[in-house]
Coordinates of C-alpha atoms in Angstrom, one line a residue:
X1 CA 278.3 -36.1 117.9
X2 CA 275.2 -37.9 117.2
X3 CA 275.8 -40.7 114.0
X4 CA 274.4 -40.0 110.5
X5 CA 272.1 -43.2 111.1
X6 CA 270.8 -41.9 114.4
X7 CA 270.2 -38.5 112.6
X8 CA 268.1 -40.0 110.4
X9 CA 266.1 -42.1 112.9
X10 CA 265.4 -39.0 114.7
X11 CA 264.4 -37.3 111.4
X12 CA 261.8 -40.4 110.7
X13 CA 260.1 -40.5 114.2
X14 CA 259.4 -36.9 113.8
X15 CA 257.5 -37.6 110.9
X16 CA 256.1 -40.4 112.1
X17 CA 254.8 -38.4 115.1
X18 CA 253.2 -36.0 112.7
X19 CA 251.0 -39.0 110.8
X20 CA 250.4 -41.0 113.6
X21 CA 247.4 -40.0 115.6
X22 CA 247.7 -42.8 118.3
X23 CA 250.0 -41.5 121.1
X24 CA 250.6 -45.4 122.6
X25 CA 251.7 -46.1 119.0
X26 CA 254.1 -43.4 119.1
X27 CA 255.8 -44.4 122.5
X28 CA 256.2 -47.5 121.9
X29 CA 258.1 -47.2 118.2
X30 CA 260.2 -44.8 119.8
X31 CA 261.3 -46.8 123.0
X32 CA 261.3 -49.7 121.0
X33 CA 263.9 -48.1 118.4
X34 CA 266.1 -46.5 121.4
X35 CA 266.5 -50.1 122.8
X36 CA 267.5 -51.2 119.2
X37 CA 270.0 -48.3 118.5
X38 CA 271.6 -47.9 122.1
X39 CA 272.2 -52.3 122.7
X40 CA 270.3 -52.0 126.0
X41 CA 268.6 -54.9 127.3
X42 CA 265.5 -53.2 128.6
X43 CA 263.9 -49.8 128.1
X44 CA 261.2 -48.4 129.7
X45 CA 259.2 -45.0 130.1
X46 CA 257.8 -43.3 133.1
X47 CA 255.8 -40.9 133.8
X48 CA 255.1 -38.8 136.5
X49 CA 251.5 -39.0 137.6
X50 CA 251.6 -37.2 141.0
X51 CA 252.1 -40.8 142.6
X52 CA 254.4 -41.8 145.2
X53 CA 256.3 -43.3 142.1
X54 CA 256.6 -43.3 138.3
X55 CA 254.0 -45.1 136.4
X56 CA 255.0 -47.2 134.1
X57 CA 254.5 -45.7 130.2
X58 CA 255.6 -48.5 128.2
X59 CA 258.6 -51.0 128.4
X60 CA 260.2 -53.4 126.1
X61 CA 263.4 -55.5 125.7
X62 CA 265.7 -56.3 123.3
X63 CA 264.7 -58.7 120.4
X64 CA 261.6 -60.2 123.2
X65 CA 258.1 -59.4 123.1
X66 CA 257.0 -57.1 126.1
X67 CA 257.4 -58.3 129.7
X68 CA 255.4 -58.5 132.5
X69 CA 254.9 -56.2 135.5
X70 CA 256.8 -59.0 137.7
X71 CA 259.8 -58.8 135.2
X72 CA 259.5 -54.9 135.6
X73 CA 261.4 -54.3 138.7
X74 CA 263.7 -51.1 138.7
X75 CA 265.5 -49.0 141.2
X76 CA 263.3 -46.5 143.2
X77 CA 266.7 -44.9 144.5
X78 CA 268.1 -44.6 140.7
X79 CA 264.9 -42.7 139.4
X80 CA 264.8 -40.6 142.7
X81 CA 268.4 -39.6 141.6
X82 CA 267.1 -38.3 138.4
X83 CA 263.5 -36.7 139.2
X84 CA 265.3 -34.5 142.1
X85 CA 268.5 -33.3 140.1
X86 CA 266.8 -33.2 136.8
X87 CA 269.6 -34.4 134.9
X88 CA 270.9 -37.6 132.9
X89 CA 272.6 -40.9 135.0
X90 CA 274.6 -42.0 132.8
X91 CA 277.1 -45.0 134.5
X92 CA 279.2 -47.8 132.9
X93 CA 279.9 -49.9 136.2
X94 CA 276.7 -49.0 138.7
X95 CA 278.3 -51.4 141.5
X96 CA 281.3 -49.2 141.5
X97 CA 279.4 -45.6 140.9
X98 CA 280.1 -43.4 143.9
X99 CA 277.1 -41.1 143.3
X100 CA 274.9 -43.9 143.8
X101 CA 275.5 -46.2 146.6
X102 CA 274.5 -49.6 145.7
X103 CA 270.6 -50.9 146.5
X104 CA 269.3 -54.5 147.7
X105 CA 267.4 -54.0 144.5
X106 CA 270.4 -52.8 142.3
X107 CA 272.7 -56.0 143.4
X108 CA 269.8 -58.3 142.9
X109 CA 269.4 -57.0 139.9
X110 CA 273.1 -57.6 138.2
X111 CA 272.4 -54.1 137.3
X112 CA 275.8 -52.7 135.0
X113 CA 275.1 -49.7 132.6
X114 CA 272.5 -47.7 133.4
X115 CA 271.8 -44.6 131.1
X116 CA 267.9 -42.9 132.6
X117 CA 266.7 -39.6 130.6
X118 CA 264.4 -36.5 132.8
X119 CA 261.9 -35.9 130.3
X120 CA 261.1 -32.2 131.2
X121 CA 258.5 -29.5 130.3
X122 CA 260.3 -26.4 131.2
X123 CA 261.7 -27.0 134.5
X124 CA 258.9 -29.5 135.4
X125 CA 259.8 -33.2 135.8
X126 CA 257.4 -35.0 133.9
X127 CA 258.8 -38.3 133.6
X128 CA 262.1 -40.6 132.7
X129 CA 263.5 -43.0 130.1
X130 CA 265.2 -45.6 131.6
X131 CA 268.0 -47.8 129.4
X132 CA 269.8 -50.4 131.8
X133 CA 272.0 -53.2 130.6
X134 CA 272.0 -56.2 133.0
X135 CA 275.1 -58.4 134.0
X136 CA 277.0 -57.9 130.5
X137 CA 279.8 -56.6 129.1
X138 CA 278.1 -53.8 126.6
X139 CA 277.9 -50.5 128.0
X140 CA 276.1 -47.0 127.3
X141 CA 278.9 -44.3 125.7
X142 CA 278.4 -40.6 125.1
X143 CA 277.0 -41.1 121.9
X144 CA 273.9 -43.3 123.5
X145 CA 273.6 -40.4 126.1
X146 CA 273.4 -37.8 123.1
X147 CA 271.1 -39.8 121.0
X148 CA 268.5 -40.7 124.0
X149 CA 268.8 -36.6 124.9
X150 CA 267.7 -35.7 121.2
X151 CA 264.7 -38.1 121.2
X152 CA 263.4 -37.2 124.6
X153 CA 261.7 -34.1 123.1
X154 CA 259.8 -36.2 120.4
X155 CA 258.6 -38.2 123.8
X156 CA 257.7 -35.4 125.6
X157 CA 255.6 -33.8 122.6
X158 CA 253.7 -37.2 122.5
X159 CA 253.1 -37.1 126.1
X160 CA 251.5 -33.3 126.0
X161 CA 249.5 -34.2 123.3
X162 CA 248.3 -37.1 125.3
X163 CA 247.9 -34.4 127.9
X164 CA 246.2 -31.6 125.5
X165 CA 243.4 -34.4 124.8
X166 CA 242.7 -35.2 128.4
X167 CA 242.5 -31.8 129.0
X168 CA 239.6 -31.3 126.1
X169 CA 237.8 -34.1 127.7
X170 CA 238.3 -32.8 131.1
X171 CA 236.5 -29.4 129.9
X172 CA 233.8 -31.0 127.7
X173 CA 233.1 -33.5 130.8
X174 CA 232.4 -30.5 133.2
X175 CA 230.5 -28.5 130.7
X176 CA 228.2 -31.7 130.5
X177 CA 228.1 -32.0 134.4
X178 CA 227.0 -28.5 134.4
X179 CA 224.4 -28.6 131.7
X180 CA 222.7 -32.0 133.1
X181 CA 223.5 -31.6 137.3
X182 CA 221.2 -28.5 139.1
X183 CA 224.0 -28.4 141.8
X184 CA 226.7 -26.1 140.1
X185 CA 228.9 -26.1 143.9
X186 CA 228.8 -29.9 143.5
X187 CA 230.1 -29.9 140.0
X188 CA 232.8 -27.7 140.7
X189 CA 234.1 -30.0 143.5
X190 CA 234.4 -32.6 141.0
X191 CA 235.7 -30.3 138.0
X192 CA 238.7 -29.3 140.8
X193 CA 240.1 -32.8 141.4
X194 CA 240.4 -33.0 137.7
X195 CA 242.0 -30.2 137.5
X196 CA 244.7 -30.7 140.3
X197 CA 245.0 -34.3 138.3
X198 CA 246.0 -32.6 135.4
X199 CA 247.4 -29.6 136.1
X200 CA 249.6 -31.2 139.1
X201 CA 248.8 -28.7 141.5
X202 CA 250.1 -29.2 144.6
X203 CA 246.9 -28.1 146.6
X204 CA 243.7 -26.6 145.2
X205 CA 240.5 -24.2 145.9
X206 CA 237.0 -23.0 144.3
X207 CA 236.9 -19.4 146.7
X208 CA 233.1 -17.6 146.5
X209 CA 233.3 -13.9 146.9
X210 CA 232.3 -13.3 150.5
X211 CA 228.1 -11.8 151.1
X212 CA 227.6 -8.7 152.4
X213 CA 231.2 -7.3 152.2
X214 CA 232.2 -10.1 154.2
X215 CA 235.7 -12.1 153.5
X216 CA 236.0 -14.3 150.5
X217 CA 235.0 -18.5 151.2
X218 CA 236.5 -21.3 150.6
X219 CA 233.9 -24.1 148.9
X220 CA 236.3 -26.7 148.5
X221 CA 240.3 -27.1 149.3
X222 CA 241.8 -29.9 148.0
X223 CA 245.1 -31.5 148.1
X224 CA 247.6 -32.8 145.1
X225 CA 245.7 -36.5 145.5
X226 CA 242.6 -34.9 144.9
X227 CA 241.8 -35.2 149.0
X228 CA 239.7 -32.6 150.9
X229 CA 241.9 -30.2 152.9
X230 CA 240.5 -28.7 156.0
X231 CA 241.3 -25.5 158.1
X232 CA 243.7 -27.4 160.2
X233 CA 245.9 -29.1 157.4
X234 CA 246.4 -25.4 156.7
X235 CA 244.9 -23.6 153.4
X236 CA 248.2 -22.3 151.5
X237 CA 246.5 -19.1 149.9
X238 CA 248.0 -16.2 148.8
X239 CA 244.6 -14.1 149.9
X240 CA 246.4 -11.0 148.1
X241 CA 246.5 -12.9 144.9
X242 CA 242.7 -14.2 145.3
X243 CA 241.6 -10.5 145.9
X244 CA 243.5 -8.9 143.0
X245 CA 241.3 -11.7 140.4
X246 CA 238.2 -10.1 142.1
X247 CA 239.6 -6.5 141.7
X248 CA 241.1 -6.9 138.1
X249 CA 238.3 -9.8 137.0
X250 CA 241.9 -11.6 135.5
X251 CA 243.7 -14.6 135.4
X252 CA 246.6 -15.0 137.2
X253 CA 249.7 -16.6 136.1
X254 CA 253.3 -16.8 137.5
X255 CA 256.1 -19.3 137.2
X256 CA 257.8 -18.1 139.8
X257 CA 255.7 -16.1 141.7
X258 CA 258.1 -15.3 144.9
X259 CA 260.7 -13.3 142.0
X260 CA 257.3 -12.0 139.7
X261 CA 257.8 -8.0 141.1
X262 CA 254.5 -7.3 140.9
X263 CA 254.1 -9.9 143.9
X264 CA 257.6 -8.5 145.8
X265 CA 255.9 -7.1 148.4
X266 CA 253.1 -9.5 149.0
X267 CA 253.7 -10.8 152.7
X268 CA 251.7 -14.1 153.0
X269 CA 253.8 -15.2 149.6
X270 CA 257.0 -14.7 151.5
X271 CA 255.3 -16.7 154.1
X272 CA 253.8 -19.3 152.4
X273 CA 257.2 -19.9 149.8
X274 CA 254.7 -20.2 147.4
X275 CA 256.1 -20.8 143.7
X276 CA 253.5 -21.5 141.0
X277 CA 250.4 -19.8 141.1
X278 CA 247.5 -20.0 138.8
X279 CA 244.2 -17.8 139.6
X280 CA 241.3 -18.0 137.5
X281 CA 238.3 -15.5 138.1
X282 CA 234.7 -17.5 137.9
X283 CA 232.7 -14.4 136.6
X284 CA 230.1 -13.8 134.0
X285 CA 229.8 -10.5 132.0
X286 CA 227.8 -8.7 135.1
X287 CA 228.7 -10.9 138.2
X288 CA 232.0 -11.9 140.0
X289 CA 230.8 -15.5 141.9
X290 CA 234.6 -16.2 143.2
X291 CA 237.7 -17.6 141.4
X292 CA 239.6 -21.3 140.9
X293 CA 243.0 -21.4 142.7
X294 CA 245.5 -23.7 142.2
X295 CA 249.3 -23.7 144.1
X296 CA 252.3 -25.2 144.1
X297 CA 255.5 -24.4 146.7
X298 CA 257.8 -27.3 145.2
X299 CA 258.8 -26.4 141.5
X300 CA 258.5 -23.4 139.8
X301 CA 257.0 -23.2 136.0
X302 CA 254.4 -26.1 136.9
X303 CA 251.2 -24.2 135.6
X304 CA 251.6 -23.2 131.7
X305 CA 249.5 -21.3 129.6
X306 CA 247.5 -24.5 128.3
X307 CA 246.5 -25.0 132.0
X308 CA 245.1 -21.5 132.0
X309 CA 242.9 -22.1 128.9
X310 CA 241.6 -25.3 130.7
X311 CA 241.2 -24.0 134.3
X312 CA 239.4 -20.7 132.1
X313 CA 236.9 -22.9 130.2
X314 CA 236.0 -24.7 133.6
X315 CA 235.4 -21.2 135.4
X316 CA 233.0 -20.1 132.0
X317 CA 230.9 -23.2 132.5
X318 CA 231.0 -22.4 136.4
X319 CA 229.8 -19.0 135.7
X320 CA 226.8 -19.7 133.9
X321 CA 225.8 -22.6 135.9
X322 CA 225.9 -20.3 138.8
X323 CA 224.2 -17.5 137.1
X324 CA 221.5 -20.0 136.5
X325 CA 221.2 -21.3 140.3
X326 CA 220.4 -17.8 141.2
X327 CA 218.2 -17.1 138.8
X328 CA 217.0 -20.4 140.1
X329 CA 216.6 -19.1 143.4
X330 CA 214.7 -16.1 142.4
X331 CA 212.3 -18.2 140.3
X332 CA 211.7 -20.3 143.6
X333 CA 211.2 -17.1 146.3
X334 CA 208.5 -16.2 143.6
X335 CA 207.0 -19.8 143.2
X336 CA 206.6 -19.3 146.9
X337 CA 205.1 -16.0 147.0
X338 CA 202.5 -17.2 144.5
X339 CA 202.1 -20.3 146.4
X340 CA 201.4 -18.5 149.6
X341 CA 199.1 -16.2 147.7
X342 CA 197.2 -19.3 147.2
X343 CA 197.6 -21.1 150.6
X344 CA 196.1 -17.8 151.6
X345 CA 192.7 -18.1 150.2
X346 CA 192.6 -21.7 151.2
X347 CA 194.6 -23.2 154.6
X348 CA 193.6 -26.4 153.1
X349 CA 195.8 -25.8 149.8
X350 CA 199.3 -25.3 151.8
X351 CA 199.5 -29.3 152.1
X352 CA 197.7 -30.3 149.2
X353 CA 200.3 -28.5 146.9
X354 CA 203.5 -29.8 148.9
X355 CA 201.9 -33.6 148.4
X356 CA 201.2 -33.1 145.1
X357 CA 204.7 -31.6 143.9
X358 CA 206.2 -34.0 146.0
X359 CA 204.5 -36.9 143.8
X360 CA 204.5 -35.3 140.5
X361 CA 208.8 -35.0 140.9
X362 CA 208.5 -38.4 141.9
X363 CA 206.2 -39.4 138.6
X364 CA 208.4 -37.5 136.5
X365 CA 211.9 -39.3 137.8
X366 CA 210.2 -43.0 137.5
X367 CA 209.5 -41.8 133.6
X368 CA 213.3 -40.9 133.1
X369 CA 213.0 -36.8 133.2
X370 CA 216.1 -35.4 133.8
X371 CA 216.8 -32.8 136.7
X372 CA 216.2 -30.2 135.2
X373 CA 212.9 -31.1 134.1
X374 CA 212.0 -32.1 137.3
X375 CA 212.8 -28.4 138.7
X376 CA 210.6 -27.3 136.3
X377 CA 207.6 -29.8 136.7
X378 CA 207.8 -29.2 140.6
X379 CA 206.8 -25.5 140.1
X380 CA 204.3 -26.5 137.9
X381 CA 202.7 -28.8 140.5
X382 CA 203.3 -25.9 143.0
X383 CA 201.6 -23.2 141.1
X384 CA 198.9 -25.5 139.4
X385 CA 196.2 -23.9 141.4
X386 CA 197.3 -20.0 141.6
X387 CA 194.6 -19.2 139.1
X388 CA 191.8 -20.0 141.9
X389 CA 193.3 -16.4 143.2
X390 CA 190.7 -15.3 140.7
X391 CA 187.7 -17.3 141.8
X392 CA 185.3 -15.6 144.1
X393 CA 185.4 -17.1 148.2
X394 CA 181.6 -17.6 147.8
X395 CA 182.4 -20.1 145.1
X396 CA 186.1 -21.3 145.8
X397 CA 185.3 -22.0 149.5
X398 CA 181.7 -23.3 148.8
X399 CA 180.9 -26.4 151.3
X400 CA 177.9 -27.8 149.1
X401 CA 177.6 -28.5 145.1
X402 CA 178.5 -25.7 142.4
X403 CA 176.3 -24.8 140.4
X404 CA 176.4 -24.2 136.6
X405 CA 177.9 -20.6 136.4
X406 CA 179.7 -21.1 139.2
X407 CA 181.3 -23.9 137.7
X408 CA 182.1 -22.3 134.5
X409 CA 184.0 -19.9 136.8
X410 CA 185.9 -23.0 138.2
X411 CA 187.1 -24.7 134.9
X412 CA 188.7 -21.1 134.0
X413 CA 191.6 -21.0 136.7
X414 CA 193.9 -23.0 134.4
X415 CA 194.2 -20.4 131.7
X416 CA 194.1 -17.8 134.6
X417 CA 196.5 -19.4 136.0
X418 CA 199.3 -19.6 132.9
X419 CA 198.3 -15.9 132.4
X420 CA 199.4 -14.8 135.8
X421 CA 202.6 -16.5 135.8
X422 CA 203.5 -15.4 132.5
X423 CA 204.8 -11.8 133.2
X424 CA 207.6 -13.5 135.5
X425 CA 208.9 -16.0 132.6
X426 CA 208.7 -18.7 133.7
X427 CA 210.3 -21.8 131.8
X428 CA 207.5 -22.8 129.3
X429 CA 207.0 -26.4 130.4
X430 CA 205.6 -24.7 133.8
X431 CA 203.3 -22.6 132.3
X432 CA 202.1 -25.3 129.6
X433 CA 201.7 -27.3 133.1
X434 CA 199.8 -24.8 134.8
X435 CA 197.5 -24.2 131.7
X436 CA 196.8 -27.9 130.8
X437 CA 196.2 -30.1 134.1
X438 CA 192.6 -29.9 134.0
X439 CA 192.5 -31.7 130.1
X440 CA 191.7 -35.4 129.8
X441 CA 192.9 -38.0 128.0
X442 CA 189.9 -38.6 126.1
X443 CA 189.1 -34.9 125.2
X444 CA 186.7 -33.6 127.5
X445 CA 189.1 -32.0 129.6
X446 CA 189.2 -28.0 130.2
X447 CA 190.6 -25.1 129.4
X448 CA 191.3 -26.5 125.5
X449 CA 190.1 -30.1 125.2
X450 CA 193.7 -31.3 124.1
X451 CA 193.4 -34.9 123.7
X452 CA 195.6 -37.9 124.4
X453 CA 199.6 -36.6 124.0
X454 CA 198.4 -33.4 122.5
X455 CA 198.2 -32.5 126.4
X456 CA 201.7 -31.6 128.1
X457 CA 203.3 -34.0 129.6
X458 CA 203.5 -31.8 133.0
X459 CA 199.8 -31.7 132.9
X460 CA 199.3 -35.1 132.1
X461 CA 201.4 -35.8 135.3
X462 CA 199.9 -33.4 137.7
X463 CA 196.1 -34.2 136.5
X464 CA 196.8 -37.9 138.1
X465 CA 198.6 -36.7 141.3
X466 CA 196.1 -34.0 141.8
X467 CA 192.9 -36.1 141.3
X468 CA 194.8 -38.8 143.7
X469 CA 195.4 -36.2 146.3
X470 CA 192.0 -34.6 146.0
X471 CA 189.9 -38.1 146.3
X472 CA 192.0 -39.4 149.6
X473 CA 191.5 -35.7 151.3
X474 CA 188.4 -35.0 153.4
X475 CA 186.4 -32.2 151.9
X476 CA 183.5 -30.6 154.1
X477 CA 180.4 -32.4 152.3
X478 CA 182.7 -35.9 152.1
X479 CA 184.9 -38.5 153.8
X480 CA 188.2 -39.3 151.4
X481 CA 188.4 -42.3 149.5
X482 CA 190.9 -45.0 151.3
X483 CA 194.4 -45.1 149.3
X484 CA 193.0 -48.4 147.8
X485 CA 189.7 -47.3 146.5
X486 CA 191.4 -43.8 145.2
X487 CA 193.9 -46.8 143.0
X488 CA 191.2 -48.4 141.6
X489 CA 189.5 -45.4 140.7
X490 CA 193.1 -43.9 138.8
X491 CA 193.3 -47.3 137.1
X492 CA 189.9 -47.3 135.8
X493 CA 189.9 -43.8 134.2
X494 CA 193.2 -44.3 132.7
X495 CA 192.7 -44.4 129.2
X496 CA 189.7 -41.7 129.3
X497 CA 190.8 -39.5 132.1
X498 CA 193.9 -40.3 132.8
X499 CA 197.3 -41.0 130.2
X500 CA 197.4 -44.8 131.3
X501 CA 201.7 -44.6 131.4
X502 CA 201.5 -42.1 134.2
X503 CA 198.7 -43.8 136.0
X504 CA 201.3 -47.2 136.0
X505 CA 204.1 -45.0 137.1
X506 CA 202.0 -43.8 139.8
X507 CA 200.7 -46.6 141.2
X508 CA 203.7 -48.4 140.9
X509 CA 205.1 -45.3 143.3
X510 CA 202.3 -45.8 145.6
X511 CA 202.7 -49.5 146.1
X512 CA 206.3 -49.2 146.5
X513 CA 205.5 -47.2 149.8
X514 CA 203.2 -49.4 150.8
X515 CA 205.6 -52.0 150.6
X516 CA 208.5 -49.4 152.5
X517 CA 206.1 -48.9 155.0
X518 CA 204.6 -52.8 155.6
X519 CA 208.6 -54.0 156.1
X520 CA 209.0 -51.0 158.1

């Protein structure tokens, strides 16, 4: 039986836990009160990180400040003893214990009493508190085992709120990474290792729905250390269980999968000796994409219903970042169509539009735009020009001067442009792009005379890389301007023609190759 003034320690740390919001805090006033109560001479907690050993929590000794990682040295073979049987050492003379044969580390040691707690989350093994009394003649009693047994659960509650939070921040970074990053099958790569660290899956997979009524794909395997797994380590995947989220478009969820009787029957389970399975579909309202998949055939009740909510909001994010990619995709096959549409009129065009893209996404990175914006400024730069579709041959492919009309017919492809592109929906920046490349900086510019930053930053961008392109190409009735002489000329407009911050970007891009290519 437990002493009144242990009672009422127990009763204070609980509060305690309540108004403290600093889990460190928490750990260390409880370790430091168990050493007090129990007379050890050291106590230290350990947690169970997935490593080849416990990591060390917090430790402490009687009456002494804190002591140093050389000081820390315990026995592997005594916390092996208690992370495989799941139960309390308790021992009063650890030379003379015959369930644990004396260590190198043990005799050096002067090890005596010993008294080492399983923290456990079910049936999971999540980490130890280890009491030890040195060459002495005070020892641990019942009492000390009863006491230590009745705080563990205050330790463990810490340690899962510790856990809940680095679960938030595990969700919040991947939504981030999914929001900022255009590669949504690179994202979920890195979301996975995250979520083997904190889940402690033994082995991990994103799986894509197969094309084409073809069979589903692994993206990514990965092991408990977060390391790729290939076809020849040997993918363990239930392939019943993967296909039942796409049927059902539901999460998955067993303990114990190999006694779960709606599994009895499943063949590769039996094979496999799976245990813990968690399945999450990645699937927005109208599309399946594939599912998150995380094993373990070691322990049973490793995945709980908190790792569900976290693996869930992960395959939400997934979902809509991949929606996006292939929306993405369809926006590009139709950039390309208009492109071609283009290229068509004018073989010329085909390479003139892939240069002047290629700059404009370089522009736009040297001036910080993120990737996103980058997509959207390289269609801008690809479709820049689609509104020449409307410009008579005669006029559009004329070797020799235009003349007035003819011109007028010229300075109206920008808004013909925008208005073409508009019944696909595109993002606005592109259009604004399209519609505003031909304005200057000074005002004289066409189709609105927007002045200065009044003018879209994508136009303002594409206007310099365009007019670069355009003076360095040959044209029928002239030779191009030497990369040199087209400079001089950028830098001399800027300020009237040209916004002067995206001429210095540019040139500063253009001298850097120059430089590549001289040491080259």
């Amino acid at each position: 039986m437990i002493p009144r003034e242990r009672t009422d320690l127990l009763r204070t740390l609980a509060q305690r836990l309540l108004a403290e919001s600093d889990p460190d805090r928490i750990v260390a006033g409880v370790v430091r009160e168990v050493v007090a109560l129990t007379g050890a001479e050291r106590g230290v907690l350990l947690v169970d990180r997935r490593g080849p050993q416990l990591e060390h929590e917090f430790a402490c000794r009687q009456g002494a400040s804190d002591f140093s990682s050389d000081e820390l040295v315990l026995s592997g073979a005594l916390l092996e003893h208690v992370r495989l049987r799941g139960e309390t050492l308790l021992t009063t003379n650890i030379q003379e214990d015959s369930r644990i044969h004396p260590t190198a580390s043990i005799r050096a040691l002067g090890l005596r009493s010993i008294l080492c707690v399983p923290l456990l989350r079910g049936h999971r093994f999540v980490g130890a508190l280890y009491l030890d009394c040195l060459a002495s003649e005070h020892v641990f009693a019942e009492e000390d085992r009863e006491f230590v047994e009745a705080m563990v659960p205050l330790l463990v509650l810490v340690l899962d709120g510790a856990r809940r939070h680095a679960r938030l921040l595990a969700a919040a970074r991947a939504a981030e990474a999914f929001r900022l990053r255009p590669d949504p099958h690179g994202v979920l790569r890195d979301a996975l290792r995250e979520i083997i660290r904190l889940t402690f899956a033994e082995q991990g997979f994103v799986v894509l729905v197969g094309k084409e009524g073809k069979s589903p794909q692994v993206l990514v395997g990965l092991n408990g250390d977060g390391l790729p797994l290939s076809d020849e380590d040997g993918y363990l995947v239930s392939w019943g269980v993967v296909k039942g989220v796409f049927k059902s478009g539901k999460s998955v969820l067993s303990s114990n999968v190999e006694a779960d009787a709606a599994y009895a029957a499943s063949e590769s389970i039996r094979d496999l000796g799976l245990t813990s399975i968690l399945c999450v579909p990645i699937a927005s309202r109208d599309h399946l994409h594939g599912a998150i998949y995380l094993e373990n055939h070691l322990q049973e009740g490793v995945f709980d219903a908190e790792d569900q909510r976290l693996v869930e909001v992960v395959a939400g994010h997934a979902a809509v970042a991949l929606d996006n990619a292939r929306l993405y995709e369809r926006e590009r096959h139709v950039v390309a169509c208009l492109a071609n549409a283009t290229e068509a009129r004018d073989l010329g065009t085909s390479l003139h539009v892939q240069r002047v893209a290629a700059y404009a996404v370089e522009v736009g990175r040297w001036l910080g735009l993120g990737e996103t914006d980058l997509v959207h400024l390289e269609q801008a730069a690809i479709l820049h020009d689609i509104g020449k579709i409307g410009v008579p041959d005669r006029i559009l492919l004329k070797p020799g001067p235009l003349d007035h009309e003819e011109w007028q017919q010229i300075q109206r492809h920008p808004e013909l442009g925008a208005r073409i592109v508009a019944p696909i929906e595109l993002p606005a920046p592109v259009e604004e792009g399209i519609r505003s490349h031909q304005e200057r900086w000074d005002g004289s510019g066409y189709p609105m005379g927007l002045k200065g930053e009044e003018i879209p930053l994508f136009g303002r961008i594409i206007a310099v890389v365009d007019a670069f392109d355009a003076m360095t190409s040959d044209r029928p009735y002239r030779r191009g301007m030497t990369r040199t002489e087209a400079i001089a000329d950028l830098q001399r407009c800027a300020g009237t023609q040209f916004d002067p911050q995206v001429v210095r970007a540019f040139v500063a891009i253009l001298r850097e190759e120059d430089r590549v290519q001289k040491d080259a």
